[in-house]
Each structure stands twice: as C-alpha cells, then as structure tokens.
C-alpha cells in the first residue's frame, strides 16, 4: 500500500505541475494550484518516509513477507 501511495503521489505531482503550466500559459492565477502542489510535495515526502521505514523493518526482520508488523517476541526470535 505504501508503494502504491508513493507511485500515486508522483502522478498527482506531475499532473499538478502540468495544470499549473497550462494555467500560466492561459494567463490565469496559479497561486492556489501552487499551494496545493506544495501540499502534495509534503505528503509525498511522508509517503516516501513511510515506505523507507517499512523497507528497513522488513530488512531487520520486523515484518513478515506480506509486510505486516510482527509482534516483538516474534521479531526477536528472528
């Protein structure tokens, strides 16, 4: 799910950048669209950090093959 969020976020950012450019070329205001783009960038950073954390936890054996967090006692036995 985290990977899907990262990939969807990348698409939202690309779409928003294209929208801002279209608005700019038409001489329309872009401030609100630029503000939304900034929010998308912040959310994208959160999604990417979440994906990194999950990946690190998988490497450390804290998650099972499906990505579910293991209980502490199961993770310690690994």
PDB file of N, CA and C in Angstrom:
ATOM      1  N   UNK A   1       0.825  -1.182   0.000  1.00  0.00           N
ATOM      2  CA  UNK A   1       0.000   0.000   0.000  1.00  0.00           C
ATOM      3  C   UNK A   1       0.875   1.254   0.000  1.00  0.00           C
ATOM      4  N   UNK A   2       1.960   1.225   0.773  1.00  0.00           N
ATOM      5  CA  UNK A   2       2.841   2.393   0.832  1.00  0.00           C
ATOM      6  C   UNK A   2       3.465   2.671  -0.535  1.00  0.00           C
ATOM      7  N   UNK A   3       3.878   1.614  -1.226  1.00  0.00           N
ATOM      8  CA  UNK A   3       4.452   1.796  -2.563  1.00  0.00           C
ATOM      9  C   UNK A   3       3.411   2.388  -3.512  1.00  0.00           C
ATOM     10  N   UNK A   4       2.186   1.915  -3.429  1.00  0.00           N
ATOM     11  CA  UNK A   4       1.121   2.453  -4.263  1.00  0.00           C
ATOM     12  C   UNK A   4       0.915   3.939  -3.981  1.00  0.00           C
ATOM     13  N   UNK A   5       0.956   4.330  -2.697  1.00  0.00           N
ATOM     14  CA  UNK A   5       0.797   5.740  -2.339  1.00  0.00           C
ATOM     15  C   UNK A   5       1.923   6.587  -2.923  1.00  0.00           C
ATOM     16  N   UNK A   6       3.145   6.066  -2.886  1.00  0.00           N
ATOM     17  CA  UNK A   6       4.283   6.800  -3.454  1.00  0.00           C
ATOM     18  C   UNK A   6       4.084   6.980  -4.957  1.00  0.00           C
ATOM     19  N   UNK A   7       3.702   5.918  -5.630  1.00  0.00           N
ATOM     20  CA  UNK A   7       3.517   5.996  -7.080  1.00  0.00           C
ATOM     21  C   UNK A   7       2.356   6.920  -7.447  1.00  0.00           C
ATOM     22  N   UNK A   8       1.250   6.832  -6.707  1.00  0.00           N
ATOM     23  CA  UNK A   8       0.125   7.728  -6.962  1.00  0.00           C
ATOM     24  C   UNK A   8       0.512   9.180  -6.681  1.00  0.00           C
ATOM     25  N   UNK A   9       1.295   9.390  -5.642  1.00  0.00           N
ATOM     26  CA  UNK A   9       1.745  10.735  -5.310  1.00  0.00           C
ATOM     27  C   UNK A   9       2.582  11.337  -6.415  1.00  0.00           C
ATOM     28  N   UNK A  10       3.463  10.531  -7.001  1.00  0.00           N
ATOM     29  CA  UNK A  10       4.278  11.014  -8.111  1.00  0.00           C
ATOM     30  C   UNK A  10       3.389  11.465  -9.272  1.00  0.00           C
ATOM     31  N   UNK A  11       2.330  10.690  -9.535  1.00  0.00           N
ATOM     32  CA  UNK A  11       1.413  11.061 -10.614  1.00  0.00           C
ATOM     33  C   UNK A  11       0.663  12.340 -10.272  1.00  0.00           C
ATOM     34  N   UNK A  12       0.186  12.472  -9.046  1.00  0.00           N
ATOM     35  CA  UNK A  12      -0.527  13.691  -8.651  1.00  0.00           C
ATOM     36  C   UNK A  12       0.366  14.923  -8.806  1.00  0.00           C
ATOM     37  N   UNK A  13       1.618  14.791  -8.412  1.00  0.00           N
ATOM     38  CA  UNK A  13       2.555  15.913  -8.526  1.00  0.00           C
ATOM     39  C   UNK A  13       2.780  16.273  -9.995  1.00  0.00           C
ATOM     40  N   UNK A  14       3.003  15.268 -10.826  1.00  0.00           N
ATOM     41  CA  UNK A  14       3.206  15.533 -12.259  1.00  0.00           C
ATOM     42  C   UNK A  14       1.973  16.183 -12.867  1.00  0.00           C
ATOM     43  N   UNK A  15       0.788  15.688 -12.511  1.00  0.00           N
ATOM     44  CA  UNK A  15      -0.451  16.278 -13.028  1.00  0.00           C
ATOM     45  C   UNK A  15      -0.604  17.726 -12.567  1.00  0.00           C
ATOM     46  N   UNK A  16      -0.265  17.989 -11.313  1.00  0.00           N
ATOM     47  CA  UNK A  16      -0.413  19.336 -10.773  1.00  0.00           C
ATOM     48  C   UNK A  16       0.571  20.302 -11.441  1.00  0.00           C
ATOM     49  N   UNK A  17       1.780  19.840 -11.682  1.00  0.00           N
ATOM     50  CA  UNK A  17       2.768  20.677 -12.382  1.00  0.00           C
ATOM     51  C   UNK A  17       2.258  21.021 -13.777  1.00  0.00           C
ATOM     52  N   UNK A  18       1.691  20.032 -14.481  1.00  0.00           N
ATOM     53  CA  UNK A  18       1.159  20.271 -15.826  1.00  0.00           C
ATOM     54  C   UNK A  18      -0.017  21.249 -15.766  1.00  0.00           C
ATOM     55  N   UNK A  19      -0.870  21.103 -14.763  1.00  0.00           N
ATOM     56  CA  UNK A  19      -2.000  22.018 -14.618  1.00  0.00           C
ATOM     57  C   UNK A  19      -1.530  23.453 -14.387  1.00  0.00           C
ATOM     58  N   UNK A  20      -0.545  23.611 -13.518  1.00  0.00           N
ATOM     59  CA  UNK A  20      -0.010  24.951 -13.242  1.00  0.00           C
ATOM     60  C   UNK A  20       0.550  25.573 -14.526  1.00  0.00           C
ATOM     61  N   UNK A  21       1.243  24.775 -15.298  1.00  0.00           N
ATOM     62  CA  UNK A  21       1.799  25.293 -16.551  1.00  0.00           C
ATOM     63  C   UNK A  21       0.685  25.707 -17.516  1.00  0.00           C
ATOM     64  N   UNK A  22      -0.369  24.897 -17.622  1.00  0.00           N
ATOM     65  CA  UNK A  22      -1.496  25.263 -18.500  1.00  0.00           C
ATOM     66  C   UNK A  22      -2.155  26.555 -18.025  1.00  0.00           C
ATOM     67  N   UNK A  23      -2.377  26.670 -16.723  1.00  0.00           N
ATOM     68  CA  UNK A  23      -2.979  27.888 -16.175  1.00  0.00           C
ATOM     69  C   UNK A  23      -2.103  29.103 -16.466  1.00  0.00           C
ATOM     70  N   UNK A  24      -0.793  28.931 -16.273  1.00  0.00           N
ATOM     71  CA  UNK A  24       0.150  30.026 -16.504  1.00  0.00           C
ATOM     72  C   UNK A  24       0.114  30.475 -17.964  1.00  0.00           C
ATOM     73  N   UNK A  25       0.110  29.513 -18.887  1.00  0.00           N
ATOM     74  CA  UNK A  25       0.082  29.837 -20.317  1.00  0.00           C
ATOM     75  C   UNK A  25      -1.207  30.547 -20.717  1.00  0.00           C
ATOM     76  N   UNK A  26      -2.291  30.275 -19.998  1.00  0.00           N
ATOM     77  CA  UNK A  26      -3.573  30.928 -20.280  1.00  0.00           C
ATOM     78  C   UNK A  26      -3.700  32.256 -19.544  1.00  0.00           C
ATOM     79  N   UNK A  27      -2.669  32.622 -18.799  1.00  0.00           N
ATOM     80  CA  UNK A  27      -2.693  33.888 -18.081  1.00  0.00           C
ATOM     81  C   UNK A  27      -3.603  33.883 -16.855  1.00  0.00           C
ATOM     82  N   UNK A  28      -3.887  32.702 -16.328  1.00  0.00           N
ATOM     83  CA  UNK A  28      -4.758  32.578 -15.163  1.00  0.00           C
ATOM     84  C   UNK A  28      -3.937  32.516 -13.877  1.00  0.00           C
ATOM     85  N   UNK A  29      -4.549  32.838 -12.753  1.00  0.00           N
ATOM     86  CA  UNK A  29      -3.812  32.777 -11.490  1.00  0.00           C
ATOM     87  C   UNK A  29      -3.442  31.331 -11.130  1.00  0.00           C
ATOM     88  N   UNK A  30      -2.265  31.174 -10.555  1.00  0.00           N
ATOM     89  CA  UNK A  30      -1.766  29.836 -10.211  1.00  0.00           C
ATOM     90  C   UNK A  30      -1.466  29.676  -8.722  1.00  0.00           C
ATOM     91  N   UNK A  31      -1.748  30.694  -7.924  1.00  0.00           N
ATOM     92  CA  UNK A  31      -1.356  30.649  -6.507  1.00  0.00           C
ATOM     93  C   UNK A  31      -1.986  29.469  -5.774  1.00  0.00           C
ATOM     94  N   UNK A  32      -3.293  29.268  -5.947  1.00  0.00           N
ATOM     95  CA  UNK A  32      -3.963  28.162  -5.254  1.00  0.00           C
ATOM     96  C   UNK A  32      -3.422  26.814  -5.723  1.00  0.00           C
ATOM     97  N   UNK A  33      -3.202  26.687  -7.022  1.00  0.00           N
ATOM     98  CA  UNK A  33      -2.664  25.442  -7.567  1.00  0.00           C
ATOM     99  C   UNK A  33      -1.248  25.194  -7.043  1.00  0.00           C
ATOM    100  N   UNK A  34      -0.462  26.261  -6.924  1.00  0.00           N
ATOM    101  CA  UNK A  34       0.905  26.130  -6.398  1.00  0.00           C
ATOM    102  C   UNK A  34       0.873  25.740  -4.922  1.00  0.00           C
ATOM    103  N   UNK A  35      -0.077  26.288  -4.172  1.00  0.00           N
ATOM    104  CA  UNK A  35      -0.223  25.900  -2.765  1.00  0.00           C
ATOM    105  C   UNK A  35      -0.568  24.420  -2.645  1.00  0.00           C
ATOM    106  N   UNK A  36      -1.459  23.950  -3.501  1.00  0.00           N
ATOM    107  CA  UNK A  36      -1.822  22.535  -3.486  1.00  0.00           C
ATOM    108  C   UNK A  36      -0.622  21.670  -3.863  1.00  0.00           C
ATOM    109  N   UNK A  37       0.160  22.120  -4.822  1.00  0.00           N
ATOM    110  CA  UNK A  37       1.370  21.389  -5.212  1.00  0.00           C
ATOM    111  C   UNK A  37       2.319  21.261  -4.019  1.00  0.00           C
ATOM    112  N   UNK A  38       2.463  22.314  -3.246  1.00  0.00           N
ATOM    113  CA  UNK A  38       3.325  22.261  -2.063  1.00  0.00           C
ATOM    114  C   UNK A  38       2.812  21.213  -1.076  1.00  0.00           C
ATOM    115  N   UNK A  39       1.504  21.158  -0.905  1.00  0.00           N
ATOM    116  CA  UNK A  39       0.926  20.130  -0.015  1.00  0.00           C
ATOM    117  C   UNK A  39       1.194  18.732  -0.562  1.00  0.00           C
ATOM    118  N   UNK A  40       1.075  18.579  -1.876  1.00  0.00           N
ATOM    119  CA  UNK A  40       1.377  17.286  -2.493  1.00  0.00           C
ATOM    120  C   UNK A  40       2.831  16.888  -2.220  1.00  0.00           C
ATOM    121  N   UNK A  41       3.752  17.846  -2.324  1.00  0.00           N
ATOM    122  CA  UNK A  41       5.163  17.554  -2.051  1.00  0.00           C
ATOM    123  C   UNK A  41       5.361  17.109  -0.596  1.00  0.00           C
ATOM    124  N   UNK A  42       4.694  17.761   0.334  1.00  0.00           N
ATOM    125  CA  UNK A  42       4.805  17.377   1.740  1.00  0.00           C
ATOM    126  C   UNK A  42       4.246  15.975   1.975  1.00  0.00           C
ATOM    127  N   UNK A  43       3.097  15.691   1.400  1.00  0.00           N
ATOM    128  CA  UNK A  43       2.526  14.350   1.536  1.00  0.00           C
ATOM    129  C   UNK A  43       3.414  13.304   0.886  1.00  0.00           C
ATOM    130  N   UNK A  44       3.997  13.649  -0.249  1.00  0.00           N
ATOM    131  CA  UNK A  44       4.882  12.712  -0.938  1.00  0.00           C
ATOM    132  C   UNK A  44       6.080  12.374  -0.061  1.00  0.00           C
ATOM    133  N   UNK A  45       6.634  13.354   0.594  1.00  0.00           N
ATOM    134  CA  UNK A  45       7.767  13.107   1.489  1.00  0.00           C
ATOM    135  C   UNK A  45       7.355  12.169   2.626  1.00  0.00           C
ATOM    136  N   UNK A  46       6.147  12.356   3.152  1.00  0.00           N
ATOM    137  CA  UNK A  46       5.663  11.463   4.205  1.00  0.00           C
ATOM    138  C   UNK A  46       5.488  10.043   3.686  1.00  0.00           C
ATOM    139  N   UNK A  47       4.917   9.904   2.500  1.00  0.00           N
ATOM    140  CA  UNK A  47       4.723   8.573   1.920  1.00  0.00           C
ATOM    141  C   UNK A  47       6.068   7.886   1.670  1.00  0.00           C
ATOM    142  N   UNK A  48       7.031   8.642   1.162  1.00  0.00           N
ATOM    143  CA  UNK A  48       8.352   8.067   0.890  1.00  0.00           C
ATOM    144  C   UNK A  48       9.047   7.647   2.182  1.00  0.00           C
ATOM    145  N   UNK A  49       8.908   8.436   3.239  1.00  0.00           N
ATOM    146  CA  UNK A  49       9.492   8.075   4.527  1.00  0.00           C
ATOM    147  C   UNK A  49       8.831   6.818   5.082  1.00  0.00           C
ATOM    148  N   UNK A  50       7.528   6.724   4.946  1.00  0.00           N
ATOM    149  CA  UNK A  50       6.811   5.534   5.406  1.00  0.00           C
ATOM    150  C   UNK A  50       7.299   4.301   4.651  1.00  0.00           C
ATOM    151  N   UNK A  51       7.463   4.427   3.336  1.00  0.00           N
ATOM    152  CA  UNK A  51       7.957   3.315   2.531  1.00  0.00           C
ATOM    153  C   UNK A  51       9.372   2.920   2.962  1.00  0.00           C
ATOM    154  N   UNK A  52      10.233   3.905   3.221  1.00  0.00           N
ATOM    155  CA  UNK A  52      11.599   3.605   3.689  1.00  0.00           C
ATOM    156  C   UNK A  52      11.563   2.869   5.025  1.00  0.00           C
ATOM    157  N   UNK A  53      10.699   3.330   5.931  1.00  0.00           N
ATOM    158  CA  UNK A  53      10.618   2.700   7.245  1.00  0.00           C
ATOM    159  C   UNK A  53      10.148   1.248   7.130  1.00  0.00           C
ATOM    160  N   UNK A  54       9.136   1.027   6.300  1.00  0.00           N
ATOM    161  CA  UNK A  54       8.647  -0.345   6.111  1.00  0.00           C
ATOM    162  C   UNK A  54       9.742  -1.214   5.507  1.00  0.00           C
ATOM    163  N   UNK A  55      10.447  -0.685   4.522  1.00  0.00           N
ATOM    164  CA  UNK A  55      11.534  -1.437   3.893  1.00  0.00           C
ATOM    165  C   UNK A  55      12.623  -1.782   4.905  1.00  0.00           C
ATOM    166  N   UNK A  56      12.994  -0.800   5.725  1.00  0.00           N
ATOM    167  CA  UNK A  56      14.001  -1.048   6.766  1.00  0.00           C
ATOM    168  C   UNK A  56      13.532  -2.106   7.749  1.00  0.00           C
ATOM    169  N   UNK A  57      12.260  -2.042   8.139  1.00  0.00           N
ATOM    170  CA  UNK A  57      11.715  -3.014   9.085  1.00  0.00           C
ATOM    171  C   UNK A  57      11.710  -4.414   8.480  1.00  0.00           C
ATOM    172  N   UNK A  58      11.454  -4.513   7.184  1.00  0.00           N
ATOM    173  CA  UNK A  58      11.489  -5.820   6.520  1.00  0.00           C
ATOM    174  C   UNK A  58      12.907  -6.370   6.534  1.00  0.00           C
ATOM    175  N   UNK A  59      13.891  -5.515   6.252  1.00  0.00           N
ATOM    176  CA  UNK A  59      15.286  -5.948   6.273  1.00  0.00           C
ATOM    177  C   UNK A  59      15.714  -6.410   7.658  1.00  0.00           C
ATOM    178  N   UNK A  60      15.205  -5.769   8.692  1.00  0.00           N
ATOM    179  CA  UNK A  60      15.565  -6.122  10.068  1.00  0.00           C
ATOM    180  C   UNK A  60      14.764  -7.314  10.584  1.00  0.00           C
ATOM    181  N   UNK A  61      13.828  -7.800   9.779  1.00  0.00           N
ATOM    182  CA  UNK A  61      13.024  -8.938  10.205  1.00  0.00           C
ATOM    183  C   UNK A  61      11.887  -8.557  11.128  1.00  0.00           C
ATOM    184  N   UNK A  62      11.466  -7.297  11.084  1.00  0.00           N
ATOM    185  CA  UNK A  62      10.379  -6.862  11.945  1.00  0.00           C
ATOM    186  C   UNK A  62       9.016  -7.012  11.264  1.00  0.00           C
ATOM    187  N   UNK A  63       9.034  -7.372   9.976  1.00  0.00           N
ATOM    188  CA  UNK A  63       7.784  -7.568   9.237  1.00  0.00           C
ATOM    189  C   UNK A  63       7.824  -8.921   8.535  1.00  0.00           C
ATOM    190  N   UNK A  64       6.643  -9.503   8.338  1.00  0.00           N
ATOM    191  CA  UNK A  64       6.574 -10.769   7.619  1.00  0.00           C
ATOM    192  C   UNK A  64       6.613 -10.512   6.114  1.00  0.00           C
ATOM    193  N   UNK A  65       6.514 -11.573   5.320  1.00  0.00           N
ATOM    194  CA  UNK A  65       6.635 -11.444   3.866  1.00  0.00           C
ATOM    195  C   UNK A  65       5.523 -10.599   3.251  1.00  0.00           C
ATOM    196  N   UNK A  66       4.376 -10.516   3.928  1.00  0.00           N
ATOM    197  CA  UNK A  66       3.283  -9.696   3.435  1.00  0.00           C
ATOM    198  C   UNK A  66       3.413  -8.240   3.882  1.00  0.00           C
ATOM    199  N   UNK A  67       4.419  -7.935   4.691  1.00  0.00           N
ATOM    200  CA  UNK A  67       4.639  -6.570   5.146  1.00  0.00           C
ATOM    201  C   UNK A  67       3.969  -6.232   6.458  1.00  0.00           C
ATOM    202  N   UNK A  68       3.358  -7.225   7.104  1.00  0.00           N
ATOM    203  CA  UNK A  68       2.708  -6.982   8.386  1.00  0.00           C
ATOM    204  C   UNK A  68       3.742  -6.920   9.505  1.00  0.00           C
ATOM    205  N   UNK A  69       3.554  -5.980  10.396  1.00  0.00           N
ATOM    206  CA  UNK A  69       4.461  -5.829  11.534  1.00  0.00           C
ATOM    207  C   UNK A  69       4.331  -7.045  12.434  1.00  0.00           C
ATOM    208  N   UNK A  70       5.473  -7.650  12.766  1.00  0.00           N
ATOM    209  CA  UNK A  70       5.471  -8.823  13.647  1.00  0.00           C
ATOM    210  C   UNK A  70       5.408  -8.383  15.104  1.00  0.00           C
ATOM    211  N   UNK A  71       4.798  -9.212  15.956  1.00  0.00           N
ATOM    212  CA  UNK A  71       4.830  -8.897  17.384  1.00  0.00           C
ATOM    213  C   UNK A  71       6.280  -8.904  17.874  1.00  0.00           C
ATOM    214  N   UNK A  72       6.606  -8.111  18.885  1.00  0.00           N
ATOM    215  CA  UNK A  72       8.002  -8.006  19.342  1.00  0.00           C
ATOM    216  C   UNK A  72       8.659  -9.346  19.642  1.00  0.00           C
ATOM    217  N   UNK A  73       7.929 -10.281  20.255  1.00  0.00           N
ATOM    218  CA  UNK A  73       8.551 -11.573  20.597  1.00  0.00           C
ATOM    219  C   UNK A  73       8.891 -12.375  19.353  1.00  0.00           C
ATOM    220  N   UNK A  74       8.081 -12.278  18.294  1.00  0.00           N
ATOM    221  CA  UNK A  74       8.380 -12.991  17.047  1.00  0.00           C
ATOM    222  C   UNK A  74       9.560 -12.352  16.341  1.00  0.00           C
ATOM    223  N   UNK A  75       9.639 -11.034  16.358  1.00  0.00           N
ATOM    224  CA  UNK A  75      10.745 -10.337  15.706  1.00  0.00           C
ATOM    225  C   UNK A  75      12.060 -10.637  16.411  1.00  0.00           C
ATOM    226  N   UNK A  76      12.026 -10.794  17.730  1.00  0.00           N
ATOM    227  CA  UNK A  76      13.256 -11.061  18.492  1.00  0.00           C
ATOM    228  C   UNK A  76      13.783 -12.471  18.210  1.00  0.00           C
ATOM    229  N   UNK A  77      12.917 -13.421  17.833  1.00  0.00           N
ATOM    230  CA  UNK A  77      13.356 -14.784  17.551  1.00  0.00           C
ATOM    231  C   UNK A  77      14.042 -14.882  16.207  1.00  0.00           C
ATOM    232  N   UNK A  78      13.909 -13.910  15.367  1.00  0.00           N
ATOM    233  CA  UNK A  78      14.487 -13.972  14.023  1.00  0.00           C
ATOM    234  C   UNK A  78      15.957 -13.740  14.024  1.00  0.00           C
TER     235      UNK A  78
END
